[in-house]
Short mmCIF file of C-alpha atoms and ligand atoms in Angstrom, two decimals:
data_model
loop_
_atom_site.label_atom_id
_atom_site.label_comp_id
_atom_site.label_asym_id
_atom_site.label_seq_id
_atom_site.Cartn_x
_atom_site.Cartn_y
_atom_site.Cartn_z
CA UNK A 21 19.00 10.22 25.24
CA UNK A 22 18.48 11.83 28.62
CA UNK A 23 15.54 14.06 29.43
CA UNK A 24 15.98 17.57 28.09
CA UNK A 25 14.04 19.51 30.67
CA UNK A 26 15.23 22.86 29.33
CA UNK A 27 13.69 22.31 25.92
CA UNK A 28 10.96 24.86 25.46
CA UNK A 29 7.55 23.50 24.51
CA UNK A 30 6.76 24.08 20.85
CA UNK A 31 5.20 27.37 19.86
CA UNK A 32 1.55 26.85 19.07
CA UNK A 33 0.32 27.59 15.60
CA UNK A 34 -3.32 28.51 15.26
CA UNK A 35 -5.19 26.57 12.63
CA UNK A 36 -5.56 26.77 9.74
CA UNK A 37 -1.94 27.25 8.85
CA UNK A 38 -1.78 29.60 5.85
CA UNK A 39 -0.65 27.90 2.65
CA UNK A 40 3.07 28.29 2.16
CA UNK A 41 4.39 29.85 -0.99
CA UNK A 42 7.48 27.69 -1.30
CA UNK A 43 7.19 25.59 -4.41
CA UNK A 44 7.32 21.82 -4.05
CA UNK A 45 9.81 19.92 -6.13
CA UNK A 46 12.91 17.84 -5.96
CA UNK A 47 15.80 19.17 -3.95
CA UNK A 48 19.30 19.61 -5.21
CA UNK A 49 20.77 19.73 -1.68
CA UNK A 50 20.25 16.20 -0.28
CA UNK A 51 20.16 17.49 3.29
CA UNK A 52 17.33 19.91 2.54
CA UNK A 53 13.66 19.25 3.04
CA UNK A 54 10.82 21.43 1.84
CA UNK A 55 7.57 21.65 3.73
CA UNK A 56 4.28 22.93 2.41
CA UNK A 57 0.70 22.59 3.60
CA UNK A 58 -2.90 22.74 2.46
CA UNK A 59 -6.35 22.13 3.91
CA UNK A 60 -7.30 18.46 3.65
CA UNK A 61 -10.86 18.62 4.98
CA UNK A 62 -12.97 19.56 8.00
CA UNK A 63 -14.02 17.64 11.07
CA UNK A 64 -17.75 17.37 11.85
CA UNK A 65 -17.37 20.37 14.24
CA UNK A 66 -15.97 22.46 11.39
CA UNK A 67 -12.31 22.39 12.50
CA UNK A 68 -10.01 22.36 9.47
CA UNK A 69 -7.54 19.51 9.08
CA UNK A 70 -4.23 20.45 7.47
CA UNK A 71 -2.10 18.16 5.35
CA UNK A 72 1.65 18.76 5.33
CA UNK A 73 3.89 17.65 2.48
CA UNK A 74 7.56 17.10 3.31
CA UNK A 75 9.93 16.63 0.38
CA UNK A 76 13.55 15.56 0.72
CA UNK A 77 15.95 14.45 -2.01
CA UNK A 78 14.42 10.96 -1.96
CA UNK A 79 11.17 10.89 0.07
CA UNK A 80 7.85 12.67 -0.24
CA UNK A 81 5.83 12.30 2.96
CA UNK A 82 2.32 13.54 3.68
CA UNK A 83 1.04 13.91 7.24
CA UNK A 84 -2.26 15.19 8.66
CA UNK A 85 -2.87 17.34 11.72
CA UNK A 86 -5.71 14.87 12.49
CA UNK A 87 -4.19 11.89 14.31
CA UNK A 88 -0.71 13.00 13.14
CA UNK A 89 -1.46 10.44 10.41
CA UNK A 90 1.05 9.56 7.69
CA UNK A 91 -1.16 9.40 4.60
CA UNK A 92 1.49 8.78 1.95
CA UNK A 93 5.20 8.07 1.64
CA UNK A 94 6.68 8.02 -1.85
CA UNK A 95 10.10 6.80 -2.93
CA UNK A 96 11.57 5.64 -6.23
CA UNK A 97 12.53 2.09 -7.10
CA UNK A 98 15.83 1.12 -8.72
CA UNK A 99 14.52 2.20 -12.12
CA UNK A 100 13.42 5.60 -10.88
CA UNK A 101 9.71 4.75 -10.74
CA UNK A 102 7.95 6.35 -7.77
CA UNK A 103 5.38 4.51 -5.64
CA UNK A 104 3.41 5.30 -2.51
CA UNK A 105 4.47 2.75 0.10
CA UNK A 106 1.80 3.17 2.79
CA UNK A 107 -1.84 2.17 3.01
CA UNK A 108 -4.43 4.88 3.55
CA UNK A 109 -7.50 6.74 2.34
CA UNK A 110 -8.12 9.51 -0.17
CA UNK A 111 -10.38 11.53 2.11
CA UNK A 112 -10.57 12.64 5.73
CA UNK A 113 -13.76 10.63 6.16
CA UNK A 114 -11.79 7.41 5.81
CA UNK A 115 -9.60 8.42 8.74
CA UNK A 116 -12.49 9.71 10.90
CA UNK A 117 -14.38 6.43 10.54
CA UNK A 118 -13.24 3.30 12.33
CA UNK A 119 -10.19 1.86 10.59
CA UNK A 120 -7.16 -0.21 11.63
CA UNK A 121 -5.02 2.81 12.61
CA UNK A 122 -3.55 3.41 9.12
CA UNK A 123 -0.48 5.66 9.51
CA UNK A 124 -1.58 7.11 12.84
CA UNK A 125 0.20 8.26 15.96
CA UNK A 126 -0.85 5.83 18.70
CA UNK A 127 -1.30 6.71 22.37
CA UNK A 128 -1.64 7.16 25.28
CA UNK A 129 -0.57 3.49 25.37
CA UNK A 130 0.07 1.62 22.13
CA UNK A 131 -0.77 -2.10 22.07
CA UNK A 132 -2.80 -4.01 24.63
CA UNK A 133 -3.46 -3.64 28.35
CA UNK A 134 -5.05 -6.79 29.80
CA UNK A 135 -8.72 -6.13 30.59
CA UNK A 136 -7.92 -2.41 30.50
CA UNK A 137 -6.86 -2.58 34.16
CA UNK A 138 -3.79 -1.45 36.04
CA UNK A 139 -2.88 0.08 39.37
CA UNK A 140 -0.38 2.76 40.28
CA UNK A 141 0.63 3.52 43.87
CA UNK A 142 -2.24 1.35 45.15
CA UNK A 143 -4.91 3.09 43.05
CA UNK A 144 -6.84 1.02 40.49
CA UNK A 145 -7.65 2.31 37.03
CA UNK A 146 -10.13 0.92 34.48
CA UNK A 147 -9.84 1.86 30.81
CA UNK A 148 -12.45 1.40 28.11
CA UNK A 149 -12.36 -2.07 26.53
CA UNK A 150 -12.11 -1.98 22.73
CA UNK A 151 -10.37 -5.22 21.65
CA UNK A 152 -11.98 -8.41 22.92
CA UNK A 153 -11.52 -8.22 26.69
CA UNK A 154 -8.61 -5.73 26.44
CA UNK A 155 -7.80 -2.08 25.85
CA UNK A 156 -5.94 -1.45 22.57
CA UNK A 157 -4.07 1.59 21.23
CA UNK A 158 -5.32 4.20 23.69
CA UNK A 159 -8.98 3.21 23.94
CA UNK A 160 -12.16 4.42 22.28
CA UNK A 161 -10.70 7.77 21.25
CA UNK A 162 -6.96 7.38 21.04
CA UNK A 163 -4.42 9.94 19.84
CA UNK A 164 -5.19 8.75 16.28
CA UNK A 165 -8.58 10.54 16.53
CA UNK A 166 -7.30 13.83 17.97
CA UNK A 167 -6.70 17.11 16.14
CA UNK A 168 -3.10 18.06 16.85
CA UNK A 169 -1.57 21.54 16.75
CA UNK A 170 1.10 21.78 14.06
CA UNK A 171 4.32 23.76 13.91
CA UNK A 172 6.39 23.80 10.72
CA UNK A 173 10.11 23.10 11.23
CA UNK A 174 12.98 23.57 8.75
CA UNK A 175 13.02 19.82 7.92
CA UNK A 176 9.58 18.71 9.01
CA UNK A 177 6.58 19.29 11.20
CA UNK A 178 5.97 19.02 14.94
CA UNK A 179 2.51 18.20 16.31
CA UNK A 180 1.45 18.81 19.89
CA UNK A 181 -1.64 18.00 21.95
CA UNK A 182 -2.75 17.77 25.56
CA UNK A 183 -4.53 14.68 26.83
CA UNK A 184 -6.58 15.76 29.87
CA UNK A 185 -6.41 14.12 33.30
CA UNK A 186 -8.76 11.11 33.13
CA UNK A 187 -8.70 10.93 29.30
CA UNK A 188 -9.89 7.41 28.38
CA UNK A 189 -9.39 6.53 32.07
CA UNK A 190 -5.67 7.38 32.22
CA UNK A 191 -4.34 9.47 35.13
CA UNK A 192 -2.65 12.85 34.74
CA UNK A 193 -2.64 15.60 32.16
CA UNK A 194 -0.24 14.49 29.46
CA UNK A 195 1.40 16.93 27.05
CA UNK A 196 2.66 15.23 23.90
CA UNK A 197 4.86 16.28 20.98
CA UNK A 198 5.38 14.16 17.86
CA UNK A 199 7.91 15.38 15.29
CA UNK A 200 8.32 14.09 11.74
CA UNK A 201 11.52 15.08 9.95
CA UNK A 202 13.07 14.08 6.65
CA UNK A 203 16.78 14.02 6.14
CA UNK A 204 17.64 12.68 2.68
CA UNK A 205 16.70 8.99 2.74
CA UNK A 206 15.66 9.04 6.37
CA UNK A 207 12.36 9.74 8.12
CA UNK A 208 12.70 10.29 11.85
CA UNK A 209 9.77 10.33 14.27
CA UNK A 210 10.45 11.73 17.73
CA UNK A 211 7.97 11.39 20.60
CA UNK A 212 8.12 13.50 23.75
CA UNK A 213 5.68 13.73 26.64
CA UNK A 214 5.38 15.15 30.13
CA UNK A 215 2.71 14.42 32.73
CA UNK A 216 1.14 15.94 35.85
CA UNK A 217 0.58 12.49 37.50
CA UNK A 218 2.28 9.13 37.08
CA UNK A 219 0.79 7.41 34.03
CA UNK A 220 1.71 4.70 31.55
CA UNK A 221 2.88 6.12 28.19
CA UNK A 222 3.78 4.18 25.06
CA UNK A 223 3.78 6.08 21.76
CA UNK A 224 4.29 4.71 18.27
CA UNK A 225 3.33 5.13 14.63
CA UNK A 226 1.06 2.60 12.94
CA UNK A 227 2.06 2.92 9.26
CA UNK A 228 1.24 -0.07 7.08
CA UNK A 229 4.04 -0.48 4.53
CA UNK A 230 4.23 -2.35 1.27
CA UNK A 231 7.57 -1.72 -0.44
CA UNK A 232 6.08 -2.72 -3.81
CA UNK A 233 3.49 0.05 -3.38
CA UNK A 234 0.18 0.21 -1.51
CA UNK A 235 -2.54 -1.75 -3.29
CA UNK A 236 -0.19 -4.58 -4.29
CA UNK A 237 -2.03 -7.57 -2.77
CA UNK A 238 0.75 -9.25 -0.76
CA UNK A 239 4.06 -8.73 0.98
CA UNK A 240 5.11 -12.33 0.41
CA UNK A 241 8.11 -11.29 -1.70
CA UNK A 242 9.52 -9.10 1.09
CA UNK A 243 12.63 -10.28 2.97
CA UNK A 244 12.51 -9.38 6.64
CA UNK A 245 15.00 -9.49 9.47
CA UNK A 246 14.58 -8.34 13.08
CA UNK A 247 17.52 -8.10 15.43
CA UNK A 248 15.92 -9.73 18.43
CA UNK A 249 17.05 -12.70 20.48
CA UNK A 250 13.77 -12.83 22.39
CA UNK A 251 10.08 -12.34 21.69
CA UNK A 252 6.92 -12.37 23.80
CA UNK A 253 4.56 -15.36 23.44
CA UNK A 254 0.92 -14.29 23.78
CA UNK A 255 -2.36 -15.81 24.94
CA UNK A 256 -5.37 -16.07 22.64
CA UNK A 257 -6.32 -12.43 23.28
CA UNK A 258 -2.77 -11.33 22.29
CA UNK A 259 -1.70 -10.45 25.84
CA UNK A 260 1.88 -11.57 26.58
CA UNK A 261 1.99 -14.60 28.86
CA UNK A 262 4.89 -13.00 30.76
CA UNK A 263 7.49 -15.36 29.35
CA UNK A 264 10.44 -13.73 27.58
CA UNK A 265 11.16 -16.53 25.12
CA UNK A 266 14.27 -17.18 23.06
CA UNK A 267 13.77 -17.04 19.29
CA UNK A 268 16.30 -19.84 18.79
CA UNK A 269 14.77 -22.78 16.87
CA UNK A 270 11.41 -21.02 16.51
CA UNK A 271 9.72 -19.22 13.60
CA UNK A 272 10.39 -16.00 15.51
CA UNK A 273 14.07 -16.27 14.68
CA UNK A 274 14.32 -13.45 12.15
CA UNK A 275 17.94 -12.57 12.89
CA UNK A 276 18.75 -13.71 9.37
CA UNK A 277 16.39 -12.55 6.61
CA UNK A 278 13.38 -14.71 5.73
CA UNK A 279 11.20 -14.42 2.64
CA UNK A 280 7.86 -13.66 4.26
CA UNK A 281 5.63 -15.72 1.95
CA UNK A 282 7.58 -18.96 2.42
CA UNK A 283 8.01 -18.30 6.12
CA UNK A 284 4.35 -17.59 6.78
CA UNK A 285 3.10 -20.45 4.61
CA UNK A 286 5.48 -22.99 6.11
CA UNK A 287 5.42 -21.96 9.72
CA UNK A 288 2.99 -19.32 10.89
CA UNK A 289 -0.07 -19.30 8.70
CA UNK A 290 -1.78 -16.36 10.41
CA UNK A 291 1.32 -14.19 10.12
CA UNK A 292 3.04 -12.11 12.77
CA UNK A 293 1.45 -9.92 15.43
CA UNK A 294 4.13 -10.14 18.10
CA UNK A 295 6.50 -8.02 20.13
CA UNK A 296 10.19 -8.62 19.61
CA UNK A 297 12.48 -7.61 22.46
CA UNK A 298 15.16 -5.07 21.55
CA UNK A 299 18.08 -3.46 23.34
CA UNK A 300 17.11 -1.82 26.64
CA UNK A 301 19.91 0.76 26.29
CA UNK A 302 17.63 3.66 25.11
CA UNK A 303 20.38 4.36 22.57
CA UNK A 304 19.77 4.47 18.83
CA UNK A 305 20.07 0.82 17.72
CA UNK A 306 19.29 -1.00 14.47
CA UNK A 307 16.25 -3.24 14.89
CA UNK A 308 14.65 -4.26 11.58
CA UNK A 309 15.38 -4.48 7.88
CA UNK A 310 12.96 -5.19 5.03
CA UNK A 311 14.15 -5.72 1.47
CA UNK A 312 11.93 -5.89 -1.59
CA UNK A 313 14.16 -7.51 -4.18
CA UNK A 314 11.97 -6.86 -7.27
CA UNK A 315 12.00 -3.07 -6.78
CA UNK A 316 15.32 -2.82 -4.94
CA UNK A 317 13.68 -0.91 -2.10
CA UNK A 318 15.27 -1.39 1.30
CA UNK A 319 13.82 -0.15 4.60
CA UNK A 320 16.09 -0.08 7.65
CA UNK A 321 14.67 0.81 11.06
CA UNK A 322 16.56 2.07 14.09
CA UNK A 323 15.06 3.04 17.42
CA UNK A 324 15.62 3.98 21.05
CA UNK A 325 12.58 1.87 22.04
CA UNK A 326 12.89 -1.49 23.86
CA UNK A 327 10.48 -3.36 21.57
CA UNK A 328 8.93 -3.66 18.15
CA UNK A 329 5.53 -5.11 17.27
CA UNK A 330 5.87 -6.84 13.92
CA UNK A 331 2.39 -7.10 12.44
CA UNK A 332 1.67 -8.55 9.00
CA UNK A 333 -1.80 -7.01 8.62
CA UNK A 334 -3.51 -10.27 9.55
CA UNK A 335 -6.81 -8.51 10.25
CA UNK A 336 -7.13 -6.75 6.89
CA UNK A 337 -9.82 -8.43 4.79
CA UNK A 338 -10.13 -6.33 1.65
CA UNK A 339 -13.30 -4.58 2.83
CA UNK A 340 -11.82 -1.06 3.11
CA UNK A 341 -11.72 1.24 0.11
CA UNK A 342 -8.17 2.51 0.00
CA UNK A 343 -6.41 5.29 -1.91
CA UNK A 344 -7.29 5.37 -5.60
CA UNK A 345 -9.82 2.56 -5.06
CA UNK A 346 -7.13 0.14 -3.83
CA UNK A 347 -8.19 -3.02 -1.99
CA UNK A 348 -6.15 -4.07 1.02
CA UNK A 349 -6.39 -7.83 1.68
CA UNK A 350 -4.84 -9.82 4.54
CA UNK A 351 -1.01 -9.75 4.39
CA UNK A 352 -0.96 -6.82 1.95
CA UNK A 353 1.20 -4.74 4.32
CA UNK A 354 3.44 -4.90 7.36
CA UNK A 355 3.78 -2.66 10.42
CA UNK A 356 6.94 -2.14 12.43
CA UNK A 357 5.57 -0.53 15.57
CA UNK A 358 8.55 0.42 17.71
CA UNK A 359 7.29 0.68 21.29
CA UNK A 360 7.43 -0.59 24.83
CA UNK A 361 6.33 -4.17 25.45
CA UNK A 362 2.57 -4.90 25.48
CA UNK A 363 0.88 -4.92 28.90
CA UNK A 364 4.13 -3.67 30.51
CA UNK A 365 2.04 -1.74 33.05
CA UNK A 366 0.94 -5.08 34.53
CA UNK A 367 4.24 -6.95 34.23
CA UNK A 368 6.98 -5.99 36.67
CA UNK A 369 9.66 -7.81 34.70
CA UNK A 370 8.95 -5.82 31.48
CA UNK A 371 10.63 -2.43 30.82
CA UNK A 372 9.15 0.40 32.90
CA UNK A 373 6.27 2.08 31.04
CA UNK A 374 5.40 4.66 33.72
CA UNK A 375 6.12 8.34 33.17
CA UNK A 376 6.38 10.38 36.35
CA UNK A 377 5.75 14.11 36.82
CA UNK A 378 9.46 14.98 37.06
CA UNK A 379 10.44 13.05 33.91
CA UNK A 380 10.27 13.45 30.16
CA UNK A 381 9.32 10.64 27.78
CA UNK A 382 11.63 10.92 24.77
CA UNK A 383 11.97 8.27 22.06
CA UNK A 384 12.91 8.35 18.39
CA UNK A 385 12.57 5.91 15.51
CA UNK A 386 14.38 6.30 12.19
CA UNK A 387 13.10 4.75 8.94
CA UNK A 388 15.73 4.79 6.18
CA UNK A 389 14.50 4.15 2.63
CA UNK A 390 17.22 3.33 0.12
CA UNK A 391 17.53 1.44 -3.14
CA UNK A 392 19.84 -1.48 -3.78
CA UNK A 393 21.13 -1.31 -7.35
CA UNK A 394 21.67 -4.71 -8.94
C1 LIG B 1393 -1.69 -3.71 16.26
C2 LIG B 1393 -2.08 -4.94 16.96
C3 LIG B 1393 -2.85 -5.81 16.03
C4 LIG B 1393 -4.03 -5.07 15.47
C5 LIG B 1393 -3.59 -3.81 14.81
C6 LIG B 1393 -4.76 -2.97 14.37
O1 LIG B 1393 -0.69 -3.94 15.37
O2 LIG B 1393 -0.99 -5.62 17.51
O3 LIG B 1393 -3.27 -6.94 16.72
O4 LIG B 1393 -4.91 -4.78 16.49
O5 LIG B 1393 -2.81 -3.06 15.70
O6 LIG B 1393 -5.69 -3.70 13.65
#
């Protein structure tokens, strides 16, 4: 996965993208994906937000140009019944208002930076504080609140944006490309970025999944495994202590599947909101697997990233009005945020999070949705 410096930046598409004439519908060729688009709403300044629908043989995915937000992801269960597996809102307003990052692209730096402070080459930087004493998910206006420029691809859609030098306190002008593609049962999300000055970069997607369907009140019947021998203990503000701890003989040992309900009730009542340490190889490697036995749905995740934040929606409290009037209580979804380790910019022993002007950030995560027949 080396840098591909020759790759031309994506061609810009002026908004709004004209509606495509290709008809949606199920595909006979499993490798083929159809892409269509429509206007979803307008931002307060009048800019139109476009929603793209990607249809493969087994997944229907909807993504917005605002925040590059995944708004729905539909698959069938073992009896052929379709359900939408991600939490979200019916209208653009829901996504413009403050919300817990449903489905969004997260940047410039996903997860927490202690007290929003870091220094690079002897220069100190201070970010906005938006999570207790820390900076979380890019700051006050992260990439989840930005209107991206879309480009339709044969199997998906590529979004690009430029984060200006000094954006949210971060150094350097950062150009970013996020590409969603469907290939049969697999959704891939590729993240690329280049910068004019050395800056931390950590990009992820913050989809909240429930394999029984969004709006089902718990994920306690989901079986989860994460291929990690180590995890990062955190302080009470969720900043890693610096220790890279073994999962052996702890409730973080998810190398063999656990049924989440039993596991949380017996061992970790609040649920998970922790980084698990993955392979540092930057090669595509399996990292997590979630099985929902009642529906037969299986999600398998692979990534080039060195970490994954496993979050069991501990902060949801049922107060948001979700799609179709759904209520989203605590533990009604899980996030598998593949990313670099939290606060890596302040921890020398964590994987390097700095992107330099002569480099390209390039990471991909693959989400495979299949069905286990009984
Ligand atoms: C991440 C964090 C959580 C929480 C959610 C958003 O997953 O790790 O602590 O902040 O985002 O609510």
